[in-house]
Amino acid sequence: MGSGASISKIEDDFFNICSSGDIKNARRLLLTMTYKKFNRQRRNGNTPLHMACLNDHKDIIILLLNEEDVCARTLRNKDGKTAYDCVKSPEIRQLFRRSRESTVDRFSEKNPTSSLQPILSPNDDEIKISHEQIPDDWVRGYTNAKQNFDGQFMLALQNAPLLLRALMKTRTINEAEDTFEIFLEKCIEHQPNKRYLIREEYKRYRQTKNVEHLLTIYTFETIVYKALQQEMNAYTTLLFLNLKKLVKRSYQGRTYRGAQMTQIDIDAYTWAQKSKDFLLETRLFQSTSKTKNVAEVFGEANPRSDKYGVVFAYIFDEQCPTAIDLQGISYFEEEDEVLLFPFTLFKVDNIIFVEALRHYDISLRYIPSSKKSFLSSWWNAKE
């Protein structure tokens, strides 16, 4: 295997074996495959996974997809199609889906009073002073959220001009990239079987500066997703500094997210609906789906629990620059995911209770940022 010719032959053999459905020899050659050999594209852009999908070779597809660390399933051929796009059978399409446990973890809300926080509604004329008392549950959530993030970052968030000055000086793109790379390596230490998957996607970002590769990393079924909720500063900086490059992915419409909530949680959202002075601001990255039934599955009440089933509907009457449609760049293409960035503003629009089902529908309407807001400062900053 030392010469270029032998390597080329092995790659050709593996490609042809996967195309023909020879599972026995595919398993044998799989032991010799590196990341590059495994995903070598022909002139038409097809990979071995493309060919297995085009020819409906289920056993080969399962074999290749199980090699999660080396199977680059998001690669596109010359026609712009991923391997998933080439699948004809609904049964085989199911093989590309995320596990149920991971789907629940991603699209359902576990901390509904810390992932969104009340903030005073922006006022262009003067600083607003409110005498409203924030419910205890929001206060506890706010304290916990503060503990999750770097103090300097959170302090800057309270004052947009300071944020711009501080982050443009101390969190430049280069510094954020280096910090995020260190973060990824820490994740790889805890999940070494995903090292190629994570490193190769981040390499594509460093080579192309296409921020969509960073979003693809978020969709991986790795510990990166959870770790980002605790250490999101560098990642957030990279995305916000590149918001204008994502403008075509800004979402308009409705998305959904499931939750299980206590009566205290419900009371906090009822307070937020009635409040004249406060809006809710996202403080974490949140996965939502354009498909309501995805959220409904995880928003059903458990008869053995005192919690209510809840489906959040996020309503975007206009394009939102911090609600990003991941269609075409998600590792799991069927999810119809829209990713909400931190610092997106909402007002509780409606709360409907279905007593027989112990179920709530809570509608949150997107509120565009004011000229003095943090988001607007980022958006209007010179690149």
Short mmCIF file of C-alpha atoms in Angstrom, two decimals:
data_model
loop_
_atom_site.label_atom_id
_atom_site.label_comp_id
_atom_site.label_asym_id
_atom_site.label_seq_id
_atom_site.Cartn_x
_atom_site.Cartn_y
_atom_site.Cartn_z
CA MET A 1 0.00 0.00 0.00
CA GLY A 2 3.02 2.27 -0.15
CA SER A 3 2.75 3.38 -3.78
CA GLY A 4 0.23 5.78 -5.23
CA ALA A 5 -0.92 3.10 -7.69
CA SER A 6 -1.78 0.60 -4.98
CA ILE A 7 -3.66 3.22 -2.97
CA SER A 8 -5.62 4.19 -6.08
CA LYS A 9 -6.48 0.55 -6.76
CA ILE A 10 -7.72 0.01 -3.21
CA GLU A 11 -9.90 3.09 -3.48
CA ASP A 12 -11.25 1.94 -6.83
CA ASP A 13 -11.93 -1.53 -5.49
CA PHE A 14 -13.77 -0.16 -2.46
CA PHE A 15 -15.82 2.21 -4.63
CA ASN A 16 -16.82 -0.61 -7.03
CA ILE A 17 -17.58 -3.04 -4.21
CA CYS A 18 -19.90 -0.54 -2.52
CA SER A 19 -21.53 0.18 -5.87
CA SER A 20 -22.17 -3.51 -6.54
CA GLY A 21 -23.34 -4.35 -3.01
CA ASP A 22 -20.61 -6.87 -2.17
CA ILE A 23 -20.97 -6.68 1.62
CA LYS A 24 -18.37 -9.35 2.40
CA ASN A 25 -15.55 -7.62 0.54
CA ALA A 26 -16.73 -4.21 1.68
CA ARG A 27 -16.19 -5.32 5.29
CA ARG A 28 -12.75 -6.69 4.40
CA LEU A 29 -11.55 -3.53 2.66
CA LEU A 30 -13.10 -1.28 5.27
CA LEU A 31 -10.25 -2.22 7.61
CA THR A 32 -7.76 -0.54 5.24
CA MET A 33 -9.74 2.68 4.74
CA THR A 34 -8.51 6.05 5.99
CA TYR A 35 -10.80 9.09 6.03
CA LYS A 36 -9.57 10.27 2.62
CA LYS A 37 -9.78 6.84 1.01
CA PHE A 38 -13.23 6.20 2.43
CA ASN A 39 -14.63 9.46 1.03
CA ARG A 40 -12.67 9.71 -2.23
CA GLN A 41 -14.92 11.30 -4.85
CA ARG A 42 -14.95 10.33 -8.50
CA ARG A 43 -14.99 12.95 -11.26
CA ASN A 44 -18.77 13.17 -10.96
CA GLY A 45 -18.40 13.80 -7.23
CA ASN A 46 -19.91 10.52 -6.11
CA THR A 47 -18.52 8.72 -3.07
CA PRO A 48 -18.93 5.02 -2.17
CA LEU A 49 -21.90 6.08 -0.02
CA HIS A 50 -23.49 7.88 -3.00
CA MET A 51 -23.22 4.71 -5.06
CA ALA A 52 -24.65 2.47 -2.36
CA CYS A 53 -27.62 4.84 -2.05
CA LEU A 54 -28.15 5.10 -5.81
CA ASN A 55 -28.26 1.29 -6.02
CA ASP A 56 -30.33 0.69 -2.86
CA HIS A 57 -27.70 -1.50 -1.19
CA LYS A 58 -29.08 -1.36 2.36
CA ASP A 59 -26.41 -3.52 4.00
CA ILE A 60 -23.61 -1.42 2.48
CA ILE A 61 -25.32 1.81 3.56
CA ILE A 62 -25.63 0.56 7.15
CA LEU A 63 -21.98 -0.51 7.10
CA LEU A 64 -20.79 2.88 5.86
CA LEU A 65 -23.04 4.99 8.10
CA ASN A 66 -21.89 3.05 11.14
CA GLU A 67 -18.39 4.36 10.45
CA GLU A 68 -19.49 7.71 11.88
CA ASP A 69 -15.99 9.05 12.38
CA VAL A 70 -14.96 8.68 8.74
CA CYS A 71 -18.21 8.74 6.76
CA ALA A 72 -18.54 12.24 5.27
CA ARG A 73 -22.24 11.99 4.50
CA THR A 74 -22.65 15.71 3.70
CA LEU A 75 -20.32 15.65 0.65
CA ARG A 76 -22.07 16.67 -2.58
CA ASN A 77 -21.57 15.35 -6.08
CA LYS A 78 -21.41 17.45 -9.27
CA ASP A 79 -25.20 17.64 -9.31
CA GLY A 80 -25.18 19.16 -5.83
CA LYS A 81 -26.63 16.05 -4.21
CA THR A 82 -25.60 14.39 -0.97
CA ALA A 83 -25.83 10.62 -0.62
CA TYR A 84 -29.12 11.12 1.26
CA ASP A 85 -30.53 13.00 -1.75
CA CYS A 86 -29.86 9.89 -3.86
CA VAL A 87 -31.92 7.57 -1.65
CA LYS A 88 -35.13 6.28 -3.24
CA SER A 89 -36.55 4.07 -0.48
CA PRO A 90 -38.32 5.53 2.62
CA GLU A 91 -36.94 2.57 4.58
CA ILE A 92 -33.37 3.50 3.71
CA ARG A 93 -34.02 7.18 4.43
CA GLN A 94 -34.72 6.17 8.01
CA LEU A 95 -31.13 4.96 8.32
CA PHE A 96 -29.95 8.56 8.04
CA ARG A 97 -32.01 9.79 10.98
CA ARG A 98 -30.72 10.78 14.39
CA SER A 99 -31.40 8.41 17.28
CA ARG A 100 -34.64 9.09 19.17
CA GLU A 101 -32.76 9.78 22.40
CA SER A 102 -30.59 12.42 20.73
CA THR A 103 -33.59 13.93 18.94
CA VAL A 104 -35.42 14.33 22.26
CA ASP A 105 -32.33 15.91 23.77
CA ARG A 106 -31.99 18.40 20.91
CA PHE A 107 -35.57 19.43 20.17
CA SER A 108 -37.09 19.46 23.66
CA GLU A 109 -36.66 22.09 26.36
CA LYS A 110 -35.40 21.05 29.80
CA ASN A 111 -34.76 24.46 31.38
CA PRO A 112 -37.51 26.77 30.07
CA THR A 113 -36.68 29.60 32.48
CA SER A 114 -32.93 29.65 31.85
CA SER A 115 -32.78 29.18 28.08
CA LEU A 116 -34.94 32.32 27.72
CA GLN A 117 -34.57 35.27 30.08
CA PRO A 118 -36.68 38.39 30.70
CA ILE A 119 -35.08 41.69 29.70
CA LEU A 120 -36.50 45.19 29.64
CA SER A 121 -38.08 46.10 26.33
CA PRO A 122 -35.73 48.46 24.41
CA ASN A 123 -36.73 52.11 24.34
CA ASP A 124 -35.08 54.42 21.81
CA ASP A 125 -35.80 57.59 23.76
CA GLU A 126 -34.74 56.73 27.28
CA ILE A 127 -33.65 53.94 29.51
CA LYS A 128 -36.74 52.22 30.76
CA ILE A 129 -37.20 51.62 34.47
CA SER A 130 -39.67 48.93 35.43
CA HIS A 131 -41.23 48.35 38.82
CA GLU A 132 -42.48 44.93 37.82
CA GLN A 133 -41.29 42.07 40.00
CA ILE A 134 -39.72 39.23 38.02
CA PRO A 135 -41.05 35.83 39.18
CA ASP A 136 -38.71 33.82 41.41
CA ASP A 137 -38.36 31.11 38.78
CA TRP A 138 -36.99 33.60 36.24
CA VAL A 139 -34.57 34.97 38.86
CA ARG A 140 -33.23 31.49 39.61
CA GLY A 141 -32.86 30.80 35.91
CA TYR A 142 -31.11 34.10 35.36
CA THR A 143 -28.61 33.36 38.12
CA ASN A 144 -27.85 29.94 36.64
CA ALA A 145 -27.47 31.34 33.14
CA LYS A 146 -24.99 33.93 34.35
CA GLN A 147 -22.86 31.21 35.86
CA ASN A 148 -22.63 29.44 32.49
CA PHE A 149 -20.91 32.18 30.57
CA ASP A 150 -17.74 34.20 30.80
CA GLY A 151 -18.27 37.22 33.04
CA GLN A 152 -16.67 39.67 30.64
CA PHE A 153 -18.85 38.43 27.80
CA MET A 154 -22.07 38.73 29.82
CA LEU A 155 -21.11 42.13 31.15
CA ALA A 156 -20.54 43.36 27.60
CA LEU A 157 -23.92 42.01 26.57
CA GLN A 158 -25.59 44.42 28.93
CA ASN A 159 -24.17 47.36 26.98
CA ALA A 160 -23.97 47.10 23.21
CA PRO A 161 -21.30 49.76 22.53
CA LEU A 162 -19.02 48.18 25.13
CA LEU A 163 -19.62 44.78 23.63
CA LEU A 164 -18.50 45.92 20.23
CA ARG A 165 -15.36 47.56 21.57
CA ALA A 166 -14.44 44.69 23.89
CA LEU A 167 -15.08 41.82 21.53
CA MET A 168 -13.57 43.47 18.48
CA LYS A 169 -10.38 43.98 20.51
CA THR A 170 -10.13 40.78 22.54
CA ARG A 171 -12.15 38.29 20.55
CA THR A 172 -11.07 38.82 17.00
CA ILE A 173 -11.84 36.15 14.47
CA ASN A 174 -8.34 34.70 14.74
CA GLU A 175 -8.51 34.47 18.51
CA ALA A 176 -12.02 33.03 18.41
CA GLU A 177 -10.93 30.42 15.86
CA ASP A 178 -7.98 29.37 18.00
CA THR A 179 -10.15 29.23 21.12
CA PHE A 180 -12.83 27.22 19.36
CA GLU A 181 -10.23 24.79 18.00
CA ILE A 182 -8.97 24.19 21.55
CA PHE A 183 -12.57 23.65 22.63
CA LEU A 184 -13.06 21.06 19.86
CA GLU A 185 -9.89 19.23 20.87
CA LYS A 186 -11.20 18.99 24.43
CA CYS A 187 -14.39 17.46 23.06
CA ILE A 188 -12.35 15.01 20.99
CA GLU A 189 -10.44 13.91 24.11
CA HIS A 190 -13.77 12.79 25.58
CA GLN A 191 -15.05 11.33 22.30
CA PRO A 192 -12.01 10.14 20.30
CA ASN A 193 -14.15 8.01 17.97
CA LYS A 194 -15.44 11.25 16.40
CA ARG A 195 -12.07 12.95 15.92
CA TYR A 196 -11.93 12.77 12.10
CA LEU A 197 -15.53 13.85 11.72
CA ILE A 198 -15.03 16.97 13.83
CA ARG A 199 -11.51 17.86 12.66
CA GLU A 200 -12.23 17.51 8.96
CA GLU A 201 -15.32 19.73 9.11
CA TYR A 202 -13.44 22.38 11.07
CA LYS A 203 -10.56 22.14 8.59
CA ARG A 204 -13.03 22.91 5.80
CA TYR A 205 -14.07 26.03 7.69
CA ARG A 206 -10.47 27.19 8.20
CA GLN A 207 -9.68 26.60 4.53
CA THR A 208 -12.80 28.25 3.06
CA LYS A 209 -13.92 30.62 5.86
CA ASN A 210 -17.42 29.40 5.07
CA VAL A 211 -19.23 29.70 8.39
CA GLU A 212 -21.76 27.07 7.33
CA HIS A 213 -19.19 24.40 8.23
CA LEU A 214 -19.38 25.62 11.85
CA LEU A 215 -23.14 25.14 11.77
CA THR A 216 -22.71 21.62 10.39
CA ILE A 217 -20.49 20.80 13.38
CA TYR A 218 -23.35 21.86 15.65
CA THR A 219 -25.65 19.29 14.03
CA PHE A 220 -23.26 16.35 14.55
CA GLU A 221 -24.30 13.70 17.06
CA THR A 222 -21.32 14.42 19.29
CA ILE A 223 -20.72 15.96 22.70
CA VAL A 224 -19.93 19.28 20.98
CA TYR A 225 -23.64 20.12 21.02
CA LYS A 226 -23.98 19.88 24.80
CA ALA A 227 -20.57 21.34 25.54
CA LEU A 228 -21.44 24.47 23.55
CA GLN A 229 -24.23 25.25 26.00
CA GLN A 230 -21.60 25.64 28.69
CA GLU A 231 -18.74 27.17 26.69
CA MET A 232 -20.23 29.10 23.81
CA ASN A 233 -18.26 32.36 23.71
CA ALA A 234 -15.81 31.64 20.87
CA TYR A 235 -18.46 29.89 18.76
CA THR A 236 -20.95 32.72 19.31
CA THR A 237 -18.31 35.29 18.38
CA LEU A 238 -17.49 33.52 15.11
CA LEU A 239 -21.15 33.27 14.13
CA PHE A 240 -22.05 36.85 15.03
CA LEU A 241 -19.02 38.24 13.23
CA ASN A 242 -20.25 36.37 10.14
CA LEU A 243 -23.98 37.08 10.40
CA LYS A 244 -24.10 38.89 7.08
CA LYS A 245 -22.73 35.81 5.34
CA LEU A 246 -25.76 33.89 6.65
CA VAL A 247 -28.38 36.39 5.52
CA LYS A 248 -29.78 34.02 2.87
CA ARG A 249 -30.48 31.53 5.65
CA SER A 250 -32.37 34.03 7.83
CA TYR A 251 -35.69 32.40 8.61
CA GLN A 252 -39.24 33.68 8.25
CA GLY A 253 -42.22 31.52 9.26
CA ARG A 254 -42.90 29.25 12.24
CA THR A 255 -40.75 26.75 14.10
CA TYR A 256 -41.47 24.49 17.06
CA ARG A 257 -39.85 23.02 20.15
CA GLY A 258 -41.25 20.61 22.75
CA ALA A 259 -40.97 20.86 26.53
CA GLN A 260 -42.05 19.42 29.86
CA MET A 261 -42.89 22.20 32.32
CA THR A 262 -43.98 22.56 35.93
CA GLN A 263 -46.81 24.85 37.03
CA ILE A 264 -44.17 27.32 38.27
CA ASP A 265 -42.63 27.39 34.77
CA ILE A 266 -46.08 27.99 33.24
CA ASP A 267 -46.75 30.79 35.72
CA ALA A 268 -43.48 32.48 34.71
CA TYR A 269 -44.51 32.49 31.03
CA THR A 270 -47.98 33.73 31.99
CA TRP A 271 -46.29 36.62 33.79
CA ALA A 272 -44.16 37.32 30.71
CA GLN A 273 -47.28 37.40 28.53
CA LYS A 274 -48.94 39.99 30.78
CA SER A 275 -45.81 42.08 31.31
CA LYS A 276 -45.71 45.36 29.41
CA ASP A 277 -42.08 46.07 30.09
CA PHE A 278 -40.28 42.76 29.56
CA LEU A 279 -39.36 40.70 26.53
CA LEU A 280 -37.74 37.27 26.53
CA GLU A 281 -34.24 36.84 25.17
CA THR A 282 -32.64 33.53 24.22
CA ARG A 283 -29.45 32.85 26.17
CA LEU A 284 -28.45 29.53 24.60
CA PHE A 285 -28.40 27.95 21.16
CA GLN A 286 -31.77 26.27 20.66
CA SER A 287 -32.74 23.73 18.02
CA THR A 288 -36.24 24.15 16.61
CA SER A 289 -38.01 22.32 13.80
CA LYS A 290 -40.17 23.59 10.95
CA THR A 291 -42.15 20.37 11.40
CA LYS A 292 -44.62 20.71 14.27
CA ASN A 293 -45.05 16.99 14.87
CA VAL A 294 -41.35 16.71 15.77
CA ALA A 295 -42.02 19.00 18.75
CA GLU A 296 -45.39 17.44 19.54
CA VAL A 297 -43.82 14.04 20.16
CA PHE A 298 -41.68 15.55 22.91
CA GLY A 299 -44.36 17.93 24.17
CA GLU A 300 -46.80 15.26 25.34
CA ALA A 301 -47.66 15.14 29.04
CA ASN A 302 -46.43 12.12 30.97
CA PRO A 303 -49.34 10.74 33.04
CA ARG A 304 -46.87 9.66 35.74
CA SER A 305 -45.40 13.16 36.06
CA ASP A 306 -46.68 16.41 37.52
CA LYS A 307 -45.28 18.28 34.52
CA TYR A 308 -47.34 19.55 31.62
CA GLY A 309 -46.61 18.83 27.98
CA VAL A 310 -45.78 22.01 26.08
CA VAL A 311 -45.16 22.92 22.46
CA PHE A 312 -43.49 26.27 21.84
CA ALA A 313 -44.31 27.93 18.53
CA TYR A 314 -41.77 30.57 17.46
CA ILE A 315 -43.39 33.04 15.08
CA PHE A 316 -41.18 35.06 12.73
CA ASP A 317 -43.27 37.58 10.81
CA GLU A 318 -40.14 38.77 9.05
CA GLN A 319 -36.71 37.35 8.36
CA CYS A 320 -34.73 36.94 11.56
CA PRO A 321 -30.92 37.14 11.21
CA THR A 322 -30.43 35.00 14.32
CA ALA A 323 -32.84 32.22 13.30
CA ILE A 324 -30.84 30.22 10.78
CA ASP A 325 -32.33 27.62 8.45
CA LEU A 326 -29.97 24.61 8.41
CA GLN A 327 -31.55 23.00 5.35
CA GLY A 328 -28.82 21.50 3.17
CA ILE A 329 -26.01 21.84 5.72
CA SER A 330 -27.35 19.75 8.61
CA TYR A 331 -25.79 16.33 9.13
CA PHE A 332 -29.36 15.05 9.54
CA GLU A 333 -31.25 16.45 6.58
CA GLU A 334 -34.78 15.37 7.45
CA GLU A 335 -34.95 17.38 10.65
CA ASP A 336 -35.91 20.71 9.02
CA GLU A 337 -33.92 22.41 11.75
CA VAL A 338 -33.87 26.14 12.37
CA LEU A 339 -31.20 27.13 14.88
CA LEU A 340 -31.96 30.04 17.21
CA PHE A 341 -28.90 31.99 18.27
CA PRO A 342 -28.51 33.56 21.71
CA PHE A 343 -29.84 37.13 22.14
CA THR A 344 -32.92 36.70 19.93
CA LEU A 345 -35.91 38.62 21.32
CA PHE A 346 -39.47 37.33 21.73
CA LYS A 347 -42.75 38.38 23.27
CA VAL A 348 -45.16 35.78 24.66
CA ASP A 349 -48.01 36.09 22.18
CA ASN A 350 -50.49 33.47 23.37
CA ILE A 351 -50.90 30.62 25.87
CA ILE A 352 -53.54 27.94 25.28
CA PHE A 353 -54.27 25.14 27.76
CA VAL A 354 -55.95 21.87 26.77
CA GLU A 355 -57.00 20.49 30.14
CA ALA A 356 -57.97 17.01 28.93
CA LEU A 357 -54.44 16.47 27.58
CA ARG A 358 -52.62 18.46 30.28
CA HIS A 359 -51.01 20.29 27.39
CA TYR A 360 -50.03 23.90 26.71
CA ASP A 361 -49.35 25.65 23.41
CA ILE A 362 -47.17 28.71 23.96
CA SER A 363 -46.60 31.12 21.08
CA LEU A 364 -43.53 33.35 21.10
CA ARG A 365 -43.45 36.16 18.54
CA TYR A 366 -40.08 37.43 17.29
CA ILE A 367 -39.34 41.06 18.12
CA PRO A 368 -36.80 42.70 15.76
CA SER A 369 -33.90 44.30 17.59
CA SER A 370 -33.90 48.04 18.09
CA LYS A 371 -31.19 50.31 16.77
CA LYS A 372 -29.56 50.35 20.21
CA SER A 373 -29.68 46.62 20.71
CA PHE A 374 -26.74 44.25 20.96
CA LEU A 375 -27.73 42.42 17.77
CA SER A 376 -28.13 45.59 15.78
CA SER A 377 -24.68 46.74 16.85
CA TRP A 378 -23.19 43.53 15.48
CA TRP A 379 -25.24 43.74 12.32
CA ASN A 380 -24.22 47.30 11.51
CA ALA A 381 -20.57 46.86 12.37
CA LYS A 382 -18.15 47.29 9.47
CA GLU A 383 -16.56 44.03 8.34
#
